[in-house]
mmCIF file of C-alpha atoms in Angstrom:
data_model
loop_
_atom_site.group_PDB
_atom_site.id
_atom_site.type_symbol
_atom_site.label_atom_id
_atom_site.label_comp_id
_atom_site.label_asym_id
_atom_site.label_seq_id
_atom_site.Cartn_x
_atom_site.Cartn_y
_atom_site.Cartn_z
ATOM 1 C CA GLY A 732 0.021 -0.069 -0.040
ATOM 2 C CA ALA A 733 0.788 3.774 -0.232
ATOM 3 C CA VAL A 734 3.429 4.977 2.352
ATOM 4 C CA VAL A 735 3.986 8.325 3.860
ATOM 5 C CA SER A 736 7.088 8.718 5.574
ATOM 6 C CA GLN A 737 8.079 11.417 8.106
ATOM 7 C CA HIS A 738 11.537 12.879 9.136
ATOM 8 C CA PRO A 739 12.952 13.129 11.796
ATOM 9 C CA SER A 740 10.858 10.718 13.977
ATOM 10 C CA TRP A 741 12.103 12.533 17.045
ATOM 11 C CA VAL A 742 13.944 15.567 17.529
ATOM 12 C CA ILE A 743 15.193 17.594 20.690
ATOM 13 C CA CYS A 744 16.114 21.365 20.304
ATOM 14 C CA LYS A 745 16.878 24.334 22.416
ATOM 15 C CA SER A 746 14.153 26.988 23.151
ATOM 16 C CA GLY A 747 14.386 29.749 20.352
ATOM 17 C CA THR A 748 15.755 27.451 17.537
ATOM 18 C CA SER A 749 13.588 26.494 14.502
ATOM 19 C CA VAL A 750 13.023 22.780 13.493
ATOM 20 C CA LYS A 751 11.883 21.513 10.234
ATOM 21 C CA ILE A 752 9.810 18.294 9.789
ATOM 22 C CA GLU A 753 9.503 16.686 6.338
ATOM 23 C CA CYS A 754 6.535 14.547 5.168
ATOM 24 C CA ARG A 755 7.105 12.460 1.999
ATOM 25 C CA SER A 756 4.761 10.279 -0.080
ATOM 26 C CA LEU A 757 6.795 7.465 -1.121
ATOM 27 C CA ASP A 758 4.938 5.959 -4.066
ATOM 28 C CA PHE A 759 2.189 8.297 -5.113
ATOM 29 C CA GLN A 760 1.777 12.108 -5.612
ATOM 30 C CA ALA A 761 0.195 13.859 -3.012
ATOM 31 C CA THR A 762 -1.757 16.959 -4.073
ATOM 32 C CA THR A 763 -2.930 17.660 -0.642
ATOM 33 C CA MET A 764 -1.169 17.085 2.695
ATOM 34 C CA PHE A 765 -2.502 17.696 6.150
ATOM 35 C CA TRP A 766 -0.578 18.583 9.473
ATOM 36 C CA TYR A 767 -1.739 17.432 12.735
ATOM 37 C CA ARG A 768 -0.359 18.079 16.265
ATOM 38 C CA GLN A 769 -1.246 15.842 19.356
ATOM 39 C CA PHE A 770 -0.398 16.332 22.818
ATOM 40 C CA PRO A 771 -0.140 13.659 25.456
ATOM 41 C CA LYS A 772 -3.241 11.797 26.016
ATOM 42 C CA GLN A 773 -5.248 13.930 23.603
ATOM 43 C CA SER A 774 -6.584 13.414 20.113
ATOM 44 C CA LEU A 775 -5.013 14.556 16.891
ATOM 45 C CA MET A 776 -5.585 18.396 16.236
ATOM 46 C CA LEU A 777 -5.706 19.471 12.503
ATOM 47 C CA MET A 778 -3.225 22.507 12.161
ATOM 48 C CA ALA A 779 -3.302 22.987 8.458
ATOM 49 C CA THR A 780 -4.006 21.812 4.985
ATOM 50 C CA SER A 781 -1.227 22.026 2.612
ATOM 51 C CA ASN A 782 -1.687 22.066 -1.350
ATOM 52 C CA GLU A 783 1.035 21.549 -3.733
ATOM 53 C CA GLY A 784 2.111 24.907 -5.223
ATOM 54 C CA SER A 785 0.092 27.118 -3.125
ATOM 55 C CA LYS A 786 -0.117 28.672 0.310
ATOM 56 C CA ALA A 787 -1.291 26.451 3.092
ATOM 57 C CA THR A 788 -4.545 26.924 4.813
ATOM 58 C CA TYR A 789 -4.396 27.154 8.594
ATOM 59 C CA GLU A 790 -7.161 26.103 11.074
ATOM 60 C CA GLN A 791 -8.426 28.599 13.444
ATOM 61 C CA GLY A 792 -6.038 29.409 16.332
ATOM 62 C CA VAL A 793 -2.874 28.041 14.578
ATOM 63 C CA GLU A 794 -0.260 30.831 14.012
ATOM 64 C CA LYS A 795 0.952 30.559 10.295
ATOM 65 C CA ASP A 796 4.023 32.681 11.092
ATOM 66 C CA LYS A 797 4.910 30.122 13.697
ATOM 67 C CA PHE A 798 4.244 27.085 11.816
ATOM 68 C CA LEU A 799 5.608 27.549 8.267
ATOM 69 C CA ILE A 800 4.361 24.829 5.742
ATOM 70 C CA ASN A 801 5.813 24.557 2.196
ATOM 71 C CA HIS A 802 4.562 22.003 -0.339
ATOM 72 C CA ALA A 803 6.934 22.590 -3.129
ATOM 73 C CA SER A 804 6.447 19.192 -4.747
ATOM 74 C CA LEU A 805 3.936 16.562 -5.124
ATOM 75 C CA THR A 806 5.759 14.242 -2.773
ATOM 76 C CA LEU A 807 7.137 16.561 -0.085
ATOM 77 C CA SER A 808 5.527 18.944 2.447
ATOM 78 C CA THR A 809 7.534 20.554 5.218
ATOM 79 C CA LEU A 810 6.491 21.887 8.499
ATOM 80 C CA THR A 811 9.062 24.375 10.288
ATOM 81 C CA VAL A 812 8.462 25.290 13.910
ATOM 82 C CA THR A 813 9.997 28.706 14.276
ATOM 83 C CA SER A 814 11.529 29.805 17.436
ATOM 84 C CA ALA A 815 10.402 26.767 19.100
ATOM 85 C CA HIS A 816 9.264 26.924 22.987
ATOM 86 C CA PRO A 817 8.722 24.267 25.408
ATOM 87 C CA GLU A 818 4.903 24.588 24.723
ATOM 88 C CA ASP A 819 5.683 23.403 21.467
ATOM 89 C CA SER A 820 6.708 20.007 22.408
ATOM 90 C CA SER A 821 4.310 17.759 20.726
ATOM 91 C CA PHE A 822 3.852 14.805 18.254
ATOM 92 C CA TYR A 823 3.554 16.128 14.840
ATOM 93 C CA ILE A 824 1.676 14.005 12.363
ATOM 94 C CA CYS A 825 1.123 14.338 8.425
ATOM 95 C CA SER A 826 -1.297 12.805 6.104
ATOM 96 C CA ALA A 827 -1.382 12.751 2.416
ATOM 97 C CA SER A 828 -4.191 12.459 -0.268
ATOM 98 C CA ALA A 829 -3.617 11.665 -3.871
ATOM 99 C CA GLY A 830 -6.874 13.177 -4.673
ATOM 100 C CA GLY A 831 -9.717 11.365 -6.644
ATOM 101 C CA ARG A 832 -8.875 8.197 -4.870
ATOM 102 C CA ASP A 833 -11.735 5.572 -4.440
ATOM 103 C CA THR A 834 -10.468 3.537 -1.460
ATOM 104 C CA GLY A 835 -11.447 6.242 1.093
ATOM 105 C CA GLU A 836 -8.206 5.519 2.760
ATOM 106 C CA LEU A 837 -5.992 8.373 3.769
ATOM 107 C CA PHE A 838 -2.233 7.748 4.594
ATOM 108 C CA PHE A 839 -0.449 9.041 7.693
ATOM 109 C CA GLY A 840 3.121 9.367 8.516
ATOM 110 C CA GLU A 841 4.717 7.723 11.578
ATOM 111 C CA GLY A 842 4.771 11.024 13.259
ATOM 112 C CA SER A 843 7.593 13.217 14.446
ATOM 113 C CA ARG A 844 7.961 13.807 18.375
ATOM 114 C CA LEU A 845 9.302 17.235 18.846
ATOM 115 C CA THR A 846 10.936 18.194 22.541
ATOM 116 C CA VAL A 847 12.003 21.759 23.018
ATOM 117 C CA LEU A 848 14.158 22.226 26.177
ATOM 118 C CA ASP B 154 -15.946 20.083 16.174
ATOM 119 C CA ALA B 155 -15.995 16.384 15.773
ATOM 120 C CA LYS B 156 -19.363 15.081 14.805
ATOM 121 C CA THR B 157 -19.121 11.706 16.674
ATOM 122 C CA THR B 158 -19.592 10.476 20.181
ATOM 123 C CA GLN B 159 -17.596 7.493 21.222
ATOM 124 C CA PRO B 160 -17.246 5.689 24.655
ATOM 125 C CA PRO B 161 -13.878 6.888 26.254
ATOM 126 C CA SER B 162 -12.699 3.329 27.013
ATOM 127 C CA MET B 163 -13.533 -0.253 26.419
ATOM 128 C CA ASP B 164 -12.091 -3.688 27.495
ATOM 129 C CA CYS B 165 -12.101 -6.815 25.538
ATOM 130 C CA ALA B 166 -10.614 -10.493 26.153
ATOM 131 C CA GLU B 167 -8.292 -11.721 23.594
ATOM 132 C CA GLY B 168 -10.023 -13.895 21.000
ATOM 133 C CA ARG B 169 -13.462 -12.315 21.508
ATOM 134 C CA ALA B 170 -15.234 -9.978 19.346
ATOM 135 C CA ALA B 171 -14.634 -6.143 20.128
ATOM 136 C CA ASN B 172 -17.622 -4.258 19.346
ATOM 137 C CA LEU B 173 -17.039 -0.509 19.265
ATOM 138 C CA PRO B 174 -20.174 2.028 19.032
ATOM 139 C CA CYS B 175 -20.145 5.305 17.460
ATOM 140 C CA ASN B 176 -22.927 7.870 17.355
ATOM 141 C CA HIS B 177 -23.066 10.350 14.557
ATOM 142 C CA SER B 178 -26.735 11.712 14.596
ATOM 143 C CA THR B 179 -25.925 14.734 12.482
ATOM 144 C CA ILE B 180 -24.204 13.013 9.679
ATOM 145 C CA SER B 181 -25.082 14.493 6.216
ATOM 146 C CA GLY B 182 -26.244 12.378 3.131
ATOM 147 C CA ASN B 183 -23.106 12.225 1.399
ATOM 148 C CA GLU B 184 -20.639 11.995 4.390
ATOM 149 C CA TYR B 185 -18.970 8.722 4.969
ATOM 150 C CA VAL B 186 -18.102 6.936 8.391
ATOM 151 C CA TYR B 187 -14.331 6.317 8.541
ATOM 152 C CA TRP B 188 -12.437 4.143 11.305
ATOM 153 C CA TYR B 189 -9.018 4.675 12.115
ATOM 154 C CA ARG B 190 -6.806 3.478 14.917
ATOM 155 C CA GLN B 191 -3.690 4.720 16.639
ATOM 156 C CA ILE B 192 -1.348 2.546 18.438
ATOM 157 C CA HIS B 193 0.536 4.319 20.950
ATOM 158 C CA SER B 194 3.330 6.960 19.465
ATOM 159 C CA GLN B 195 2.320 6.052 15.963
ATOM 160 C CA GLY B 196 0.523 7.540 13.039
ATOM 161 C CA PRO B 197 -3.360 6.595 12.598
ATOM 162 C CA GLN B 198 -4.057 3.596 10.534
ATOM 163 C CA TYR B 199 -6.966 3.156 8.330
ATOM 164 C CA ILE B 200 -9.442 0.299 9.100
ATOM 165 C CA ILE B 201 -12.515 0.657 7.153
ATOM 166 C CA HIS B 202 -15.080 3.104 5.933
ATOM 167 C CA GLY B 203 -18.771 3.048 4.559
ATOM 168 C CA LEU B 204 -21.422 5.196 3.371
ATOM 169 C CA LYS B 205 -24.748 3.202 3.919
ATOM 170 C CA ASN B 206 -24.012 -0.583 3.426
ATOM 171 C CA ASN B 207 -22.276 -2.565 5.862
ATOM 172 C CA GLU B 208 -18.743 -3.354 4.852
ATOM 173 C CA THR B 209 -16.171 -5.969 5.645
ATOM 174 C CA ASN B 210 -12.469 -6.287 5.079
ATOM 175 C CA GLU B 211 -9.584 -8.354 6.286
ATOM 176 C CA MET B 212 -9.283 -6.250 9.491
ATOM 177 C CA ALA B 213 -12.821 -5.370 10.612
ATOM 178 C CA SER B 214 -16.584 -5.195 9.766
ATOM 179 C CA LEU B 215 -18.522 -1.907 9.856
ATOM 180 C CA ILE B 216 -22.305 -2.045 10.663
ATOM 181 C CA ILE B 217 -24.162 1.218 9.890
ATOM 182 C CA THR B 218 -27.704 1.521 11.110
ATOM 183 C CA GLU B 219 -30.450 2.161 8.468
ATOM 184 C CA ASP B 220 -30.866 5.690 9.663
ATOM 185 C CA ARG B 221 -27.080 6.304 9.487
ATOM 186 C CA LYS B 222 -27.055 7.721 12.841
ATOM 187 C CA SER B 223 -24.944 5.278 14.495
ATOM 188 C CA SER B 224 -22.400 2.487 13.575
ATOM 189 C CA THR B 225 -20.452 -0.216 15.129
ATOM 190 C CA LEU B 226 -16.955 -1.358 14.391
ATOM 191 C CA ILE B 227 -16.481 -5.101 15.039
ATOM 192 C CA LEU B 228 -12.911 -6.780 15.205
ATOM 193 C CA PRO B 229 -14.000 -10.401 15.123
ATOM 194 C CA HIS B 230 -11.126 -11.946 17.054
ATOM 195 C CA ALA B 231 -9.386 -9.228 19.181
ATOM 196 C CA THR B 232 -5.616 -9.871 19.757
ATOM 197 C CA LEU B 233 -3.345 -7.994 22.051
ATOM 198 C CA ARG B 234 -2.048 -5.993 19.077
ATOM 199 C CA ASP B 235 -5.438 -4.616 18.632
ATOM 200 C CA THR B 236 -5.047 -2.480 21.732
ATOM 201 C CA ALA B 237 -5.230 1.175 20.491
ATOM 202 C CA VAL B 238 -7.227 4.244 20.335
ATOM 203 C CA TYR B 239 -10.159 3.807 17.633
ATOM 204 C CA TYR B 240 -11.383 6.845 16.004
ATOM 205 C CA CYS B 241 -14.817 6.994 14.224
ATOM 206 C CA ILE B 242 -14.668 10.047 11.920
ATOM 207 C CA VAL B 243 -17.468 11.273 9.538
ATOM 208 C CA GLY B 244 -16.841 13.331 6.487
ATOM 209 C CA ASN B 245 -16.700 13.554 2.758
ATOM 210 C CA THR B 246 -13.242 14.965 2.023
ATOM 211 C CA ASP B 247 -9.590 14.156 3.071
ATOM 212 C CA LYS B 248 -9.797 16.668 5.715
ATOM 213 C CA LEU B 249 -10.477 14.437 8.627
ATOM 214 C CA ILE B 250 -11.401 15.841 12.040
ATOM 215 C CA PHE B 251 -10.725 13.532 14.936
ATOM 216 C CA GLY B 252 -12.677 13.351 18.196
ATOM 217 C CA THR B 253 -11.732 11.736 21.411
ATOM 218 C CA GLY B 254 -11.870 8.180 20.168
ATOM 219 C CA THR B 255 -12.373 5.011 22.178
ATOM 220 C CA ARG B 256 -9.297 3.464 24.105
ATOM 221 C CA LEU B 257 -9.568 -0.363 23.656
ATOM 222 C CA GLN B 258 -7.656 -2.488 25.855
ATOM 223 C CA VAL B 259 -7.397 -6.039 24.879
ATOM 224 C CA PHE B 260 -6.466 -8.389 27.827
ATOM 225 C CA PRO B 261 -5.202 -11.976 27.853
#
């Protein structure tokens, strides 16, 4: 089946630094990718929708200048957490859609755990 | 906001069927019912989806009531590896909004 890969799977950084997380669709072209954030013992919260070649659409309450999303190709979307602080520590998950699919199955990455010291 | 209601937790004995309920009384006519699960510290995994008819695949069965206001996910023979949080989601696009899910604990 289709595979979505995230990198890095975990990262530790100092407060004030920026961290980039990659989301790749390995065997299909993803016209749309979605970024989620998940705090411990909570559900996934949708942050933004990323469309190839255009600006991302952010959910209400998500700071677009804080969480920079780039979807420059049909197989890669990146999420950059700028000037990270301890409260940004979370599990970040992406999903990818090929669009027009019939199966109803959306593919998720393995997640990237960010810890900000 | 999520459009579904699920019990927060359930237990199931290994080898027995796990029946996970979901209420979605405000579902629209063109919205599907999707089920995903998340094993600890992993990304969600697709299980099954349906519109009106009951569905079955190698993982599970999905029973949707005739009025489509509720559904049940059935894992026919639960194993310890089925311990996870199960999410019932309704929608008709790839933009999935997750609710709180049901934490299923399968015990020996």
